[in-house]
PDB file of C-alpha atoms in Angstrom:
ATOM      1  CA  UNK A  24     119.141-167.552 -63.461  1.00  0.00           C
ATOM      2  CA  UNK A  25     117.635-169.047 -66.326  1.00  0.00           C
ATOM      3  CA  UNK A  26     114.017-167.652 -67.854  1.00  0.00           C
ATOM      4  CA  UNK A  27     111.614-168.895 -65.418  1.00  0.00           C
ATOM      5  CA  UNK A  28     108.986-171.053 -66.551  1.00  0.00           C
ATOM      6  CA  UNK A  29     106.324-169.424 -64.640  1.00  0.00           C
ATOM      7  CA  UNK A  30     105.625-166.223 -62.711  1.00  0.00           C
ATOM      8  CA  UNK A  31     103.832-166.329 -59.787  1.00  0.00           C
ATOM      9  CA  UNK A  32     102.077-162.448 -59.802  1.00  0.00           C
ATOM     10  CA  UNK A  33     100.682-160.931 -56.665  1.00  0.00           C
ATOM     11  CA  UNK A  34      99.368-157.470 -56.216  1.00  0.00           C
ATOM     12  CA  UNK A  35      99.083-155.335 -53.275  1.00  0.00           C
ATOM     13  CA  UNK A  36      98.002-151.830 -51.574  1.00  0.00           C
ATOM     14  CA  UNK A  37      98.238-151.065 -48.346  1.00  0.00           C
ATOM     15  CA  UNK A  38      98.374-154.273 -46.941  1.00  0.00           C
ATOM     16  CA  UNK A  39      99.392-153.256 -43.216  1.00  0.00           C
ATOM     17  CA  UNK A  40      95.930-150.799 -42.955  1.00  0.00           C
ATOM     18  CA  UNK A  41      93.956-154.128 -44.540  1.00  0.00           C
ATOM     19  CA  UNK A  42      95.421-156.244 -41.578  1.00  0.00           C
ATOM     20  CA  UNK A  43      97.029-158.343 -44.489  1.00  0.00           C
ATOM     21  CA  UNK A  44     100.903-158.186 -43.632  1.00  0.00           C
ATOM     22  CA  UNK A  45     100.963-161.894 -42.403  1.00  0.00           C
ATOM     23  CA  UNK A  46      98.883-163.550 -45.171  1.00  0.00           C
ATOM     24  CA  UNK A  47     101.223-161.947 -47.719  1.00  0.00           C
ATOM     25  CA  UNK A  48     104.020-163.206 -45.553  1.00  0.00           C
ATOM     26  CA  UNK A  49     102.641-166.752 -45.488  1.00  0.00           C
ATOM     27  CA  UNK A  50     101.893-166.483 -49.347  1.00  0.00           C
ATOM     28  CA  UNK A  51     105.672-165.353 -50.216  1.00  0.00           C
ATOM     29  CA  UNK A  52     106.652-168.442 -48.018  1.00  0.00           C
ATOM     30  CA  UNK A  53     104.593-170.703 -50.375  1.00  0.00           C
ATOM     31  CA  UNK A  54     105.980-169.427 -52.832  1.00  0.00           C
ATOM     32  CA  UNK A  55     109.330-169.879 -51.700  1.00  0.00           C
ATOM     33  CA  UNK A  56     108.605-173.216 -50.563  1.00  0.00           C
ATOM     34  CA  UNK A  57     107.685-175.001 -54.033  1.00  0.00           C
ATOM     35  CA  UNK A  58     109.737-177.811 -54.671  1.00  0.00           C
ATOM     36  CA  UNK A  59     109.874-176.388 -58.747  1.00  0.00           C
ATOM     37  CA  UNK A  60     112.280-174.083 -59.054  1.00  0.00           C
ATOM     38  CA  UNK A  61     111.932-172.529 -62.154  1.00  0.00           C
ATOM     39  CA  UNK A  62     109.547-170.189 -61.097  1.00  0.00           C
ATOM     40  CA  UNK A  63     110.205-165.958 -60.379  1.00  0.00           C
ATOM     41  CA  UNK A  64     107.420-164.295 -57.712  1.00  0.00           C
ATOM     42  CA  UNK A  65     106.449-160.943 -59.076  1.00  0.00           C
ATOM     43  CA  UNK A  66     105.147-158.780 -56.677  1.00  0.00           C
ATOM     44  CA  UNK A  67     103.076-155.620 -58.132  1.00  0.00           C
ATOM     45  CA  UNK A  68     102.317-153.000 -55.127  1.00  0.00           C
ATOM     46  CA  UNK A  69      99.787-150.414 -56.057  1.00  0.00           C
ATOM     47  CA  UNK A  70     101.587-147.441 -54.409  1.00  0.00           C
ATOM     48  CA  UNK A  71     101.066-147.494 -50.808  1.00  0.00           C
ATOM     49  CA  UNK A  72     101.346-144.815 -48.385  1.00  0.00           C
ATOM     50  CA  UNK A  73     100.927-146.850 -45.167  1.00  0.00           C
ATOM     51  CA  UNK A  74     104.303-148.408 -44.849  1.00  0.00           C
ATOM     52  CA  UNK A  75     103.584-151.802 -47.164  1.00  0.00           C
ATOM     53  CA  UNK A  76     106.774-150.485 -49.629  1.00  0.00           C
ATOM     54  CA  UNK A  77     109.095-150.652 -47.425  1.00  0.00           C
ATOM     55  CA  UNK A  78     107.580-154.217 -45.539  1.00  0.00           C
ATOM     56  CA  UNK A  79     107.531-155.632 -48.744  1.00  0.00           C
ATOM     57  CA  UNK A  80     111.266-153.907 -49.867  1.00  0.00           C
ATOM     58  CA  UNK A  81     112.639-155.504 -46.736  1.00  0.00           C
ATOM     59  CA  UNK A  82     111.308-159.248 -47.267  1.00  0.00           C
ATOM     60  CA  UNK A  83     112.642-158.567 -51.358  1.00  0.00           C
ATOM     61  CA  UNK A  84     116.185-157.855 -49.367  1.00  0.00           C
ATOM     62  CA  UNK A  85     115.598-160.490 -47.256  1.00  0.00           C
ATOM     63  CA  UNK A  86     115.298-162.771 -50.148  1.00  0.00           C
ATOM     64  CA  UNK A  87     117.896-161.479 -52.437  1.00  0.00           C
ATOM     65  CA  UNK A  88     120.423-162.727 -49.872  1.00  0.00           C
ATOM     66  CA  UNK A  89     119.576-166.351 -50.021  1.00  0.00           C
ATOM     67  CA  UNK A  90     121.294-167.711 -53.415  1.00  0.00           C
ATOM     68  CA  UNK A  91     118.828-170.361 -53.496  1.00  0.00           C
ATOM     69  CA  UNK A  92     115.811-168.417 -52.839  1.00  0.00           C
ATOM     70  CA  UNK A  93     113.236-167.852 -55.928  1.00  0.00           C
ATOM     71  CA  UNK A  94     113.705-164.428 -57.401  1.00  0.00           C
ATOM     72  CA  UNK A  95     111.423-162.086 -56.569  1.00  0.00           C
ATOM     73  CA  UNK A  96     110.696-158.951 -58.632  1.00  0.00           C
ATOM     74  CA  UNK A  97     109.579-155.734 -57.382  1.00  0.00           C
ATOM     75  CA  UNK A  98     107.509-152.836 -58.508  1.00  0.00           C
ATOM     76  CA  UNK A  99     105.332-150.150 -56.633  1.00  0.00           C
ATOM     77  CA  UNK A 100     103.950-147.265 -58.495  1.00  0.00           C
ATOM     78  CA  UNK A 101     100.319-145.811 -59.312  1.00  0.00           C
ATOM     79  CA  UNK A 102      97.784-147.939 -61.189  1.00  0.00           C
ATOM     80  CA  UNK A 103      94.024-147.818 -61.377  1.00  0.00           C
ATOM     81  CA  UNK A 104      92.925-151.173 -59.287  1.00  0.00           C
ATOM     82  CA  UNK A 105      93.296-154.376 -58.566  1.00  0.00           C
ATOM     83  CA  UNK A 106      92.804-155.606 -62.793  1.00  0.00           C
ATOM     84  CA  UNK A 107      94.744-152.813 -64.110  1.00  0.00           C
ATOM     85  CA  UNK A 108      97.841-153.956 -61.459  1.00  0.00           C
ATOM     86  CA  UNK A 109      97.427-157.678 -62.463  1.00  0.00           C
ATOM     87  CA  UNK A 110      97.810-156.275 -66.194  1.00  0.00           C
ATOM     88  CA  UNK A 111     100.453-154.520 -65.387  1.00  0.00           C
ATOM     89  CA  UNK A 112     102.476-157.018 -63.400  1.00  0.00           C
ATOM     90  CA  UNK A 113     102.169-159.785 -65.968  1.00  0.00           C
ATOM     91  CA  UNK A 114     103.877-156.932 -68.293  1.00  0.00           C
ATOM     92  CA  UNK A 115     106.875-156.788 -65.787  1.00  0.00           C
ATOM     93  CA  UNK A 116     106.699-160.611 -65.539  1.00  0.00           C
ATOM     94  CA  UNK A 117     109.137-162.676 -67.768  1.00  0.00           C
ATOM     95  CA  UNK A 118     107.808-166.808 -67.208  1.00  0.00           C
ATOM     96  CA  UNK A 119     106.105-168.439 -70.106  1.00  0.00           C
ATOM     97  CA  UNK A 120     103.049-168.870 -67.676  1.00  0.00           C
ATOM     98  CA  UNK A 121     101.339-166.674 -65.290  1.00  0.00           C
ATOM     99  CA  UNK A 122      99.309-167.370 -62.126  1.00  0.00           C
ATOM    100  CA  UNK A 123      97.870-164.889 -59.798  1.00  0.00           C
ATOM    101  CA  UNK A 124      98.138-165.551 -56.297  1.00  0.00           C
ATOM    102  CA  UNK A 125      96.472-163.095 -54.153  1.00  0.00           C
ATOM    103  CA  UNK A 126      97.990-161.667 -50.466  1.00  0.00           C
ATOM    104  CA  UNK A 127      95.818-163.654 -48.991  1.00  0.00           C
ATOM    105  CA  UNK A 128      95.961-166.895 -50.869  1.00  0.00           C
ATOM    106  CA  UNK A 129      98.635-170.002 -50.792  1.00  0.00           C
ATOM    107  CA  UNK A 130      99.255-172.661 -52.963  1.00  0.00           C
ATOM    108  CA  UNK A 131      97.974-176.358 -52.071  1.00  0.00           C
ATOM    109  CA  UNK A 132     100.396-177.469 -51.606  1.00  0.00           C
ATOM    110  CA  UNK A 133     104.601-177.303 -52.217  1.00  0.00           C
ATOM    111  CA  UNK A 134     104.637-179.238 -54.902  1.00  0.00           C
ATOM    112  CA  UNK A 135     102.052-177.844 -57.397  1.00  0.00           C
ATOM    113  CA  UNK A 136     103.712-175.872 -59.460  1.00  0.00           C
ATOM    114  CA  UNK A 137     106.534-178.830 -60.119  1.00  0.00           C
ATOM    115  CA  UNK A 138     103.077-180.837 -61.173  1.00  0.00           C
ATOM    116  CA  UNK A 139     101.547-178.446 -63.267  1.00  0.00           C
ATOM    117  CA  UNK A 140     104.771-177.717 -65.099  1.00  0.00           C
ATOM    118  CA  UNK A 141     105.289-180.992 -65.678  1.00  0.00           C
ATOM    119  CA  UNK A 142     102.050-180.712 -67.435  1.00  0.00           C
ATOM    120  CA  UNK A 143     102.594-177.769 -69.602  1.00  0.00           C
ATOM    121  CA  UNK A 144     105.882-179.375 -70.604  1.00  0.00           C
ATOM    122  CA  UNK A 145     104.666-182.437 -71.778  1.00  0.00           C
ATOM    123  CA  UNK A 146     101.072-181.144 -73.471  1.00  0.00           C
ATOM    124  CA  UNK A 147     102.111-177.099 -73.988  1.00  0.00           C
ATOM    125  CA  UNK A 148      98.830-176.200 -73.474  1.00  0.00           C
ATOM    126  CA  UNK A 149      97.712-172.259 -73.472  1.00  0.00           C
ATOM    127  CA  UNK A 150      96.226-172.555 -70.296  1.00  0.00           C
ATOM    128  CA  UNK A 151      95.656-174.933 -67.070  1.00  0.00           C
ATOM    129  CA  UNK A 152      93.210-175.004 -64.439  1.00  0.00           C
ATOM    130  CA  UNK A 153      92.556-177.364 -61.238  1.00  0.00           C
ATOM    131  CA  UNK A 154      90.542-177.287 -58.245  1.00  0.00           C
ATOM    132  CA  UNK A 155      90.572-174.493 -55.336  1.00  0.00           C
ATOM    133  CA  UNK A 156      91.134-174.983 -51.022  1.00  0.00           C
ATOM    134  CA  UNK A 157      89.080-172.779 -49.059  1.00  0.00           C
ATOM    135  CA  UNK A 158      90.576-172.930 -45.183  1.00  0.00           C
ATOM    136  CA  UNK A 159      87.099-171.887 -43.131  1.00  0.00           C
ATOM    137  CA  UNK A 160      87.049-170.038 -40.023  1.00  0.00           C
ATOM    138  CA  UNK A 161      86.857-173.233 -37.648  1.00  0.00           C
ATOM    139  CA  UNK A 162      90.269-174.618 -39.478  1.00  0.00           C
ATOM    140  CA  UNK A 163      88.084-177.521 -41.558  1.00  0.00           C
ATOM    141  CA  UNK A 164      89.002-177.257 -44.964  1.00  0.00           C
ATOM    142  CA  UNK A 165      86.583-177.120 -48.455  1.00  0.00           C
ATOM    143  CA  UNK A 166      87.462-178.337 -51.713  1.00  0.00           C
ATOM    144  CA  UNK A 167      85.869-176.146 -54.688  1.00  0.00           C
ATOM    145  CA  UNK A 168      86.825-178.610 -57.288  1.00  0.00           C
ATOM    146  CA  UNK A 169      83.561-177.765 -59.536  1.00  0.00           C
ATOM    147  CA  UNK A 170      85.325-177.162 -62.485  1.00  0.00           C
ATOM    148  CA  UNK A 171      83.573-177.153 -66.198  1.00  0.00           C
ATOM    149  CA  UNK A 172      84.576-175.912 -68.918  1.00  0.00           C
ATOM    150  CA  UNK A 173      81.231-176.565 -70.236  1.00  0.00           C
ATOM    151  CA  UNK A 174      79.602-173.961 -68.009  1.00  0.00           C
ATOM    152  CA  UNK A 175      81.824-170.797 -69.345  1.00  0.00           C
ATOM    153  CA  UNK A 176      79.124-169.631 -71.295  1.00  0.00           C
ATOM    154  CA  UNK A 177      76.881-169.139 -67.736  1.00  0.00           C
ATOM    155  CA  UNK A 178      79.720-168.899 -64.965  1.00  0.00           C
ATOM    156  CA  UNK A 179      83.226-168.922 -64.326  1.00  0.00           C
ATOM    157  CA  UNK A 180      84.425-171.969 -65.093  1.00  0.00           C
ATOM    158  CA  UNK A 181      87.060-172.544 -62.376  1.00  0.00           C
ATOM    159  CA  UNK A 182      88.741-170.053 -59.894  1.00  0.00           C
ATOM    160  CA  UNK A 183      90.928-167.162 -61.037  1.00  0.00           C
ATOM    161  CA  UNK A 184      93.664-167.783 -59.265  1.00  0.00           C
ATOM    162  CA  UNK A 185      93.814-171.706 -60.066  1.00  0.00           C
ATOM    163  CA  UNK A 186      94.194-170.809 -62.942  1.00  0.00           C
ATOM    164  CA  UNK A 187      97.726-171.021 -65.094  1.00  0.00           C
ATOM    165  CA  UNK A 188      97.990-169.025 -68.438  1.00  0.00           C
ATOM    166  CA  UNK A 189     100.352-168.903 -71.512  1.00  0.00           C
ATOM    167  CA  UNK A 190     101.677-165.062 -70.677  1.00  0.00           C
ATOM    168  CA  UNK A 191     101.972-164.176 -74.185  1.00  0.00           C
ATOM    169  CA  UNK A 192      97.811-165.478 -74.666  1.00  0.00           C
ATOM    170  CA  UNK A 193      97.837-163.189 -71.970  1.00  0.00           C
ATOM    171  CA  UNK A 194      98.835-160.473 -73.456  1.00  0.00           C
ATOM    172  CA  UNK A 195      97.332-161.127 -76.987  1.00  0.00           C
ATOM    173  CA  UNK A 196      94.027-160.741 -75.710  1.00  0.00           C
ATOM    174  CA  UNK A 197      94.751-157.737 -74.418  1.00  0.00           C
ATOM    175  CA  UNK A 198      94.400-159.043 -70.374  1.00  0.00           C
ATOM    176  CA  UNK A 199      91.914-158.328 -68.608  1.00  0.00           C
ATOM    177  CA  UNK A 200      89.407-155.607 -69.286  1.00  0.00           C
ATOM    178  CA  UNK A 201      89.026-152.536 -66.805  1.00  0.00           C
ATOM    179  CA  UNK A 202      85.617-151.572 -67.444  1.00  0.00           C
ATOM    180  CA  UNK A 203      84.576-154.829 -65.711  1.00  0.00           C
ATOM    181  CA  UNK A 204      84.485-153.839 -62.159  1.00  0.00           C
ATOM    182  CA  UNK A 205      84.234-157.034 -60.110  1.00  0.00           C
ATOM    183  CA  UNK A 206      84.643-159.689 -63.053  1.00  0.00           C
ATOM    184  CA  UNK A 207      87.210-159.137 -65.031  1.00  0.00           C
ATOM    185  CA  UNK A 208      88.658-162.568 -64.642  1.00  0.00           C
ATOM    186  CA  UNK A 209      85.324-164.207 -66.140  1.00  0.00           C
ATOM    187  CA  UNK A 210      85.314-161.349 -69.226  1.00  0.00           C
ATOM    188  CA  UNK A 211      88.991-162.847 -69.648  1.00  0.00           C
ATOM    189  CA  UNK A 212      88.343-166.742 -69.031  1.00  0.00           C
ATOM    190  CA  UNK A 213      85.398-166.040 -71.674  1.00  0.00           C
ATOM    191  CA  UNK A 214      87.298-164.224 -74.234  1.00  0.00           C
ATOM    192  CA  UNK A 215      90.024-167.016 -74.414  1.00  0.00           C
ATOM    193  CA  UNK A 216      87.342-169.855 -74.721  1.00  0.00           C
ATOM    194  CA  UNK A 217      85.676-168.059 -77.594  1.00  0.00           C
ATOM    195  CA  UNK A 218      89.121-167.117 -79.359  1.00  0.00           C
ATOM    196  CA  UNK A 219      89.155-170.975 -79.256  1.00  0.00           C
ATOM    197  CA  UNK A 220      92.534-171.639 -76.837  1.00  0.00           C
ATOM    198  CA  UNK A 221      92.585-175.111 -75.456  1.00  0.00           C
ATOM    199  CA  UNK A 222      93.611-175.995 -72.412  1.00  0.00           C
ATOM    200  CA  UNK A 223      94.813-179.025 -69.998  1.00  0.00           C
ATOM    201  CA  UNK A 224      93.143-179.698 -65.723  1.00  0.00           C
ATOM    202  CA  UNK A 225      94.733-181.213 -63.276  1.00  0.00           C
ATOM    203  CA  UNK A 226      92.391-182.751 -60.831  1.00  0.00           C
ATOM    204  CA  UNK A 227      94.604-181.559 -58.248  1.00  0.00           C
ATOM    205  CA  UNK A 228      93.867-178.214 -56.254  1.00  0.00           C
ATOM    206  CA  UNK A 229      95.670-175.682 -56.981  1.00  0.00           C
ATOM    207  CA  UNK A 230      95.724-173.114 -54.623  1.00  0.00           C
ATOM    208  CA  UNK A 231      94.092-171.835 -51.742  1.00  0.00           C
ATOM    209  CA  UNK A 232      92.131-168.735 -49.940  1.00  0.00           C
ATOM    210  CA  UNK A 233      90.962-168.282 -46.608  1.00  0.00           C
ATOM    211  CA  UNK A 234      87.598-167.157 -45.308  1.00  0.00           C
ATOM    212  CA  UNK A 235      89.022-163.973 -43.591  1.00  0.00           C
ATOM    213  CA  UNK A 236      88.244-161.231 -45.054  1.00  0.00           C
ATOM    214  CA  UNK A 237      86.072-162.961 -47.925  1.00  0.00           C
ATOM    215  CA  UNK A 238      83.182-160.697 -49.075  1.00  0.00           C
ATOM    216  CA  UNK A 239      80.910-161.279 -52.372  1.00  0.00           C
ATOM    217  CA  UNK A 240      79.782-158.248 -54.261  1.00  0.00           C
ATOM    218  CA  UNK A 241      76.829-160.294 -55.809  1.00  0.00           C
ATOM    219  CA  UNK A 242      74.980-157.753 -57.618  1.00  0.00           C
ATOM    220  CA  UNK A 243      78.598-156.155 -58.238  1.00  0.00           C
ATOM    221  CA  UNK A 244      79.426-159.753 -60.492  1.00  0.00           C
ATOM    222  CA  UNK A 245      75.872-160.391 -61.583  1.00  0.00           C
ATOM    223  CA  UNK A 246      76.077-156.697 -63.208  1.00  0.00           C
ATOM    224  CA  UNK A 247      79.485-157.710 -65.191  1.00  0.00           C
ATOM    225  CA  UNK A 248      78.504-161.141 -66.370  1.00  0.00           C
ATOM    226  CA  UNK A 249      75.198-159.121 -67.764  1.00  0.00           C
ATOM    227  CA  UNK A 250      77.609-156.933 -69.471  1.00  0.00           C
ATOM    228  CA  UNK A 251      79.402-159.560 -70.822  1.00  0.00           C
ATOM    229  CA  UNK A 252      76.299-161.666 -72.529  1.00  0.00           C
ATOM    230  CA  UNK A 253      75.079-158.191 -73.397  1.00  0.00           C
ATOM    231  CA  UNK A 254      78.497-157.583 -75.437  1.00  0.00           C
ATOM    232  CA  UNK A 255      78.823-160.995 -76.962  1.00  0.00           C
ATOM    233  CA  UNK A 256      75.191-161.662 -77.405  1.00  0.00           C
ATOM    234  CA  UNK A 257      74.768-158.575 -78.363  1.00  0.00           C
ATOM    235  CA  UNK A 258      76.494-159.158 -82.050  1.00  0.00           C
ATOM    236  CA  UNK A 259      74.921-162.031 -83.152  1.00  0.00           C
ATOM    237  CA  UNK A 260      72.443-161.973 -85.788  1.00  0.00           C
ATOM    238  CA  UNK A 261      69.282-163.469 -84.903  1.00  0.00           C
ATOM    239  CA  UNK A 262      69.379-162.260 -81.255  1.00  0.00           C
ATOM    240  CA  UNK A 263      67.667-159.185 -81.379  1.00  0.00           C
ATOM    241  CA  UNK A 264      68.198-156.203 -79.163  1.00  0.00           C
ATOM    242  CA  UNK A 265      69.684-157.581 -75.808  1.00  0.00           C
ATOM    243  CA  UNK A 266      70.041-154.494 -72.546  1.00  0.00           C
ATOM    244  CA  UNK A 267      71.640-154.931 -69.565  1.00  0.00           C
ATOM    245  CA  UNK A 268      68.425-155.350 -67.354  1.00  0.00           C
ATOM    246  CA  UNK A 269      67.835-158.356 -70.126  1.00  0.00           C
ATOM    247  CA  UNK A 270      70.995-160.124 -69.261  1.00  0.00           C
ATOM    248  CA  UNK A 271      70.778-159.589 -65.815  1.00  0.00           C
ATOM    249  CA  UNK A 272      67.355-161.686 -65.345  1.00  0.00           C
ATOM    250  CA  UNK A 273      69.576-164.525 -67.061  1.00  0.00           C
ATOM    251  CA  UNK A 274      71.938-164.125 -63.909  1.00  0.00           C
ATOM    252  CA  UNK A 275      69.357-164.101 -61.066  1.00  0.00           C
ATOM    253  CA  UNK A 276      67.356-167.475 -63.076  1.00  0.00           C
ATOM    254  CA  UNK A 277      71.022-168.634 -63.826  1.00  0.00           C
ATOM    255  CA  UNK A 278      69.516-169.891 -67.299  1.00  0.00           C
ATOM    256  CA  UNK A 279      70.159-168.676 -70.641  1.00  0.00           C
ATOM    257  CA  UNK A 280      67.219-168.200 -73.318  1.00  0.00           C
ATOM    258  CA  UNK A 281      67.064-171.249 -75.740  1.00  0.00           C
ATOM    259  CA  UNK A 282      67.545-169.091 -78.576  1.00  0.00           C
ATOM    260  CA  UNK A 283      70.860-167.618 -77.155  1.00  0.00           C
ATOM    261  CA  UNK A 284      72.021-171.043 -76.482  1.00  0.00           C
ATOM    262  CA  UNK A 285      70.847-172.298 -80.108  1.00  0.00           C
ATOM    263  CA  UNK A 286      72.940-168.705 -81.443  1.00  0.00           C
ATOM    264  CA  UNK A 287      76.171-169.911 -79.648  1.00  0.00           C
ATOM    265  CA  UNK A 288      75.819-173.229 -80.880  1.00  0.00           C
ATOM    266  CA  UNK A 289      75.964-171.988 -84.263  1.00  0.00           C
ATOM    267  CA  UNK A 290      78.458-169.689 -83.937  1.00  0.00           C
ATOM    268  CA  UNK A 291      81.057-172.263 -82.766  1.00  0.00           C
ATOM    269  CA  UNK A 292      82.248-172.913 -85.983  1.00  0.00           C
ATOM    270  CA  UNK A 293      84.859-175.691 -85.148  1.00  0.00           C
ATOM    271  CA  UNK A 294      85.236-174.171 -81.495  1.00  0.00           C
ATOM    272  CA  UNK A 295      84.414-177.724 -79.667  1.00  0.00           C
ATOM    273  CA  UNK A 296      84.805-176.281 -76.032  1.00  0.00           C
ATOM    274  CA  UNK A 297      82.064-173.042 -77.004  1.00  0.00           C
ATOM    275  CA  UNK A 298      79.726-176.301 -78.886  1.00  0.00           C
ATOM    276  CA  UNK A 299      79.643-178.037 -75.459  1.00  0.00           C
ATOM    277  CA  UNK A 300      79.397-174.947 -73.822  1.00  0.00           C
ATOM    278  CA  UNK A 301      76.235-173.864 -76.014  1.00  0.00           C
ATOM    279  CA  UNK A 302      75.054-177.521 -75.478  1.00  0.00           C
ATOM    280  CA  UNK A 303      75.247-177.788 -71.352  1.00  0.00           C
ATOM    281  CA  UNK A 304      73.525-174.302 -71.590  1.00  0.00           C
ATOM    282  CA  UNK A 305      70.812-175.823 -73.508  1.00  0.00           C
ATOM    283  CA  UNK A 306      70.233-178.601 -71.585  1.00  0.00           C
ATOM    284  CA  UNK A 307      70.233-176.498 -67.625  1.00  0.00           C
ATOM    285  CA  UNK A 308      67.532-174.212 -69.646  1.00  0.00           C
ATOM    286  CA  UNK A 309      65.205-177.526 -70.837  1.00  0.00           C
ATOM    287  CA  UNK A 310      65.560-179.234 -67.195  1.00  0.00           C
ATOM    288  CA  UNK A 311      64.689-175.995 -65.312  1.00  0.00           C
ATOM    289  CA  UNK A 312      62.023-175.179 -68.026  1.00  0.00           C
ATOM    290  CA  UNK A 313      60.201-178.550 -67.009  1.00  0.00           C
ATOM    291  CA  UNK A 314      60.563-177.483 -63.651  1.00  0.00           C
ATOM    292  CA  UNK A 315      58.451-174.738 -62.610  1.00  0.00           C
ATOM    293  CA  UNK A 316      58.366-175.334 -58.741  1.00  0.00           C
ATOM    294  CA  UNK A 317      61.352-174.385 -58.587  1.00  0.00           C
ATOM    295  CA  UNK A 318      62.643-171.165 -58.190  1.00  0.00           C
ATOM    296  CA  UNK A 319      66.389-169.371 -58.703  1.00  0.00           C
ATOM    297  CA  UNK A 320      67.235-166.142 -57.739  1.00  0.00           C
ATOM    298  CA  UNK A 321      71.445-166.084 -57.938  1.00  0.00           C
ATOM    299  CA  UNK A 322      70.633-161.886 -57.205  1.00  0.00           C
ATOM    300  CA  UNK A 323      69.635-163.363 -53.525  1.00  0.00           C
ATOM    301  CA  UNK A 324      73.575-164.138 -52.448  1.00  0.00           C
TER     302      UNK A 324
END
């Protein structure tokens, strides 16, 4: 075969004990299913001991016998969590593009992946991003298609795995960062933005997650997106000193201080996405300013 376009990355541990064996079934089927065929599914298991390896070796077998079947690529061995396995999959990966699609996620829909590369081939952007399916527990479906690149500098700006990304970007920026417990993905997402990558949407969604087994560690993510004002922030002149208990009072009012936002507009420098970003900032802080009935607290779930 060819060098695929993209690779579609999904890591695992012990997905039998997690009750996880037929969403990673169903998400190897969707990936198997796309109608784009330049594509390789690289599968990153984090050394399980409670029979996953040889569940998943047998479905790589299964594959490897059907000469029209998307190449899958295998690895299991030792790695410290679910970043530092995403990180080290994209290494084994060889596409020009990566996308992380977890064991319990699918893809919209079949044909996807032929759209977005469509889209890469046409604009060669270092990154794409669309909308996100979330199949609730009553079979209704919801469509999480708030996506803003304007917003990066207060929240992720789309979801991480709707998200398609230039492997060697990737890998410039070092991918993500394992000190970041919960929010890696946003420390990465952020980085890019400020390095000043540009990117292409689709108004399509991209891929999907269901509710089972969906838990939000909100203090767990409020604490890293603290840390990662705190870090960037933290280096600008003019901001003063800036702590973690700081930052974290801009997560629970979800508003950045004027000055910050004033800071970030001046440190774009030619960086139009991080100007708008500074801008949108600026203008949630004035309305909710004016506004002091109302009351946030994002540290509430």
């Amino acid at each position: 075969m060819s060098k695929p376009l993209i690779s579609v990355i999904t890591v695992t541990r012990n997905l039998i004990e997690a009750g996880r064996s037929d969403t990673m079934r169903a998400a190897l089927d969707c990936v198997q299913a796309q109608s784009f065929r330049g594509l390789e599914h690289v599968i990153w298991d984090g050394a399980s001991n409670d029979g996953t390896q040889a569940l998943l070796e047998g479905w790589q077998a299964e594959i490897a016998g059907d000469a029209n079947a998307i190449p899958v690529t295998y690895r299991s061995a030792v790695d410290q969590g679910l970043y530092d396995a995403m990180n080290k999959a994209v290494e084994l990966a060889s596409g020009d593009y990566v996308i992380f699609l977890n064991s319990d996620d699918s893809l919209a829909s079949n044909d996807i992946l032929r759209d977005l590369a469509d889209l890469v081939r046409s604009e060669s952007p270092d990154f794409v991003f669309g909308g996100t399916l979330q199949t609730l527990e009553d079979g209704s479906t919801k469509n999480h298609s708030r996506t803003n690149l304007s917003a990066f500098l207060q929240r992720m700006p789309f979801c991480h795995n709707s998200l398609l990304v230039r492997r060697d970007v990737f890998l410039a920026l070092g991918g993500h960062d394992l000190s970041y417990r919960v929010a890696s993905d946003y420390d990465f997402v952020f980085r890019m933005l400020m390095a000043g990558h540009s990117g292409a949407s689709t108004k399509q969604p991209v891929s999907k997650f269901s509710a089972r087994g969906v838990s939000a560690d909100v203090l767990g993510v409020a604490k890293d997106y603290a840390e990662v004002w705190s870090r960037y922030f933290g280096q600008m002149a003019g901001c003063g000193k800036i702590d973690g208990d700081t930052t974290l009072n801009w997560y629970r009012s979800g508003q950045l201080p004027i000055s910050m936002c004033r800071a970030a507009l001046r440190a774009a420098k030619g960086n139009e996405t991080m100007r708008r970003a500074a801008l949108h900032s600026l203008k949630i802080t004035l309305r909710r300013r004016i506004q002091p009935w109302r009351k946030w607290d994002y540290l509430q779930g």
